[in-house]
Coordinates of C-alpha atoms in Angstrom, one line a residue:
X1 CA 9.5 -12.7 1.1
X2 CA 7.9 -11.6 4.4
X3 CA 6.0 -8.4 4.7
X4 CA 5.0 -6.6 7.9
X5 CA 2.6 -3.7 7.7
X6 CA 2.0 -1.2 10.4
X7 CA 0.8 2.4 11.1
X8 CA -2.9 2.0 11.0
X9 CA -5.2 3.6 13.6
X10 CA -8.3 5.6 14.3
X11 CA -8.4 9.2 13.0
X12 CA -10.9 11.8 12.1
X13 CA -11.9 12.8 8.6
X14 CA -9.3 15.1 7.1
X15 CA -6.4 13.7 9.0
X16 CA -3.3 12.0 7.7
X17 CA -1.7 8.6 8.4
X18 CA 1.4 7.0 7.1
X19 CA 1.5 3.2 6.7
X20 CA 4.8 1.3 6.7
X21 CA 5.7 -2.0 5.3
X22 CA 8.9 -3.8 6.2
X23 CA 10.1 -6.3 3.6
X24 CA 12.5 -9.1 4.6
X25 CA 13.6 -12.4 3.2
X26 CA 14.4 -12.9 -0.5
X27 CA 13.2 -9.5 -1.7
X28 CA 13.9 -8.8 -5.4
X29 CA 15.1 -5.4 -6.3
X30 CA 13.7 -6.0 -9.7
X31 CA 10.2 -6.5 -8.4
X32 CA 7.4 -4.2 -7.3
X33 CA 5.7 -3.3 -4.1
X34 CA 2.1 -2.1 -3.6
X35 CA -0.9 -1.5 -1.3
X36 CA -4.4 -2.8 -1.2
X37 CA -7.3 -2.4 1.1
X38 CA -10.4 -4.3 2.0
X39 CA -13.5 -2.7 3.6
X40 CA -16.1 -4.8 5.4
X41 CA -18.3 -6.6 2.9
X42 CA -16.3 -5.5 -0.1
X43 CA -13.6 -7.1 -2.3
X44 CA -10.0 -6.3 -1.9
X45 CA -9.1 -3.1 -3.7
X46 CA -5.8 -2.3 -5.4
X47 CA -4.5 1.1 -4.5
X48 CA -1.0 1.7 -5.7
X49 CA 2.2 0.1 -7.0
X50 CA 5.8 1.2 -7.1
X51 CA 9.0 -0.3 -8.5
X52 CA 11.8 -1.1 -6.1
X53 CA 13.9 1.5 -7.8
X54 CA 11.1 4.0 -7.2
X55 CA 11.0 5.2 -10.8
X56 CA 7.6 3.8 -11.6
X57 CA 4.4 4.5 -9.7
X58 CA 0.7 4.1 -10.3
X59 CA -2.4 5.1 -8.3
X60 CA -5.9 3.9 -8.5
X61 CA -8.4 6.7 -9.2
X62 CA -9.9 6.4 -5.8
X63 CA -6.7 7.5 -4.1
X64 CA -5.0 9.6 -6.8
X65 CA -4.0 13.0 -5.4
X66 CA -4.5 12.0 -1.7
X67 CA -2.2 9.0 -1.2
X68 CA 1.5 8.8 -2.0
X69 CA 3.6 5.7 -2.2
X70 CA 7.3 5.7 -1.6
X71 CA 10.1 3.3 -1.1
X72 CA 13.4 3.2 0.9
X73 CA 15.7 0.6 -0.7
X74 CA 18.3 0.9 2.0
X75 CA 15.8 0.0 4.7
X76 CA 13.6 -2.3 2.6
X77 CA 10.6 -0.2 3.6
X78 CA 7.6 0.8 1.6
X79 CA 5.3 3.6 2.7
X80 CA 1.8 4.9 2.0
X81 CA 1.2 8.4 3.0
X82 CA -2.5 9.0 3.3
X83 CA -3.8 12.6 3.4
X84 CA -7.2 14.1 3.7
X85 CA -8.7 10.8 4.9
X86 CA -12.4 10.1 4.4
X87 CA -14.7 7.8 6.2
X88 CA -14.9 5.7 3.0
X89 CA -11.1 5.0 3.4
X90 CA -11.9 2.8 6.4
X91 CA -10.6 -0.6 5.7
X92 CA -7.9 -3.1 6.4
X93 CA -4.8 -2.1 4.5
X94 CA -2.4 -4.7 3.1
X95 CA 1.1 -4.3 1.6
X96 CA 2.1 -6.7 -1.2
X97 CA 5.0 -7.7 -3.4
X98 CA 4.9 -8.8 -7.0
X99 CA 7.5 -9.9 -9.5
X100 CA 5.7 -8.4 -12.5
X101 CA 4.5 -4.9 -13.1
X102 CA 0.8 -5.2 -13.8
X103 CA -2.2 -2.8 -13.4
X104 CA -3.9 -3.8 -11.3
X105 CA -1.1 -5.4 -9.3
X106 CA -1.1 -9.2 -9.1
X107 CA 0.6 -9.9 -5.8
X108 CA 2.8 -12.8 -5.2
X109 CA 3.3 -12.1 -1.5
X110 CA 1.0 -10.5 1.1
X111 CA 1.6 -8.9 4.4
X112 CA -0.8 -9.0 7.3
X113 CA -3.3 -6.2 7.3
X114 CA -3.3 -3.0 9.4
X115 CA -6.7 -1.4 10.3
X116 CA -7.4 2.1 9.3
X117 CA -10.6 3.7 10.7
X118 CA -11.7 7.2 9.7
X119 CA -14.5 8.7 11.8
X120 CA -16.7 11.5 10.4

């Protein structure tokens, strides 16, 4: 499974961004996709997970109500809509794939990161 994340950038506090993750290779429609982030000097943080069918979603408390995960099966794309961004959301964001549904997600595959910077 290959994962390619995109959509990061520099925005002001309160703005929105949508991250995209293209999945290719031997993706499993019975698996799960998710997002993590890692801020400078901090450990990687689990944010959200979704089933390939889109009927199961979970959000970490830190992003509940501001971030929305979605999936497009036809395009093998996973998205993370981020609204009302805050400076503390500044991090490198990673998409991931996992065979099992666990909270927090235990990723089997990782994409490269995309940088999100939120200025105050």
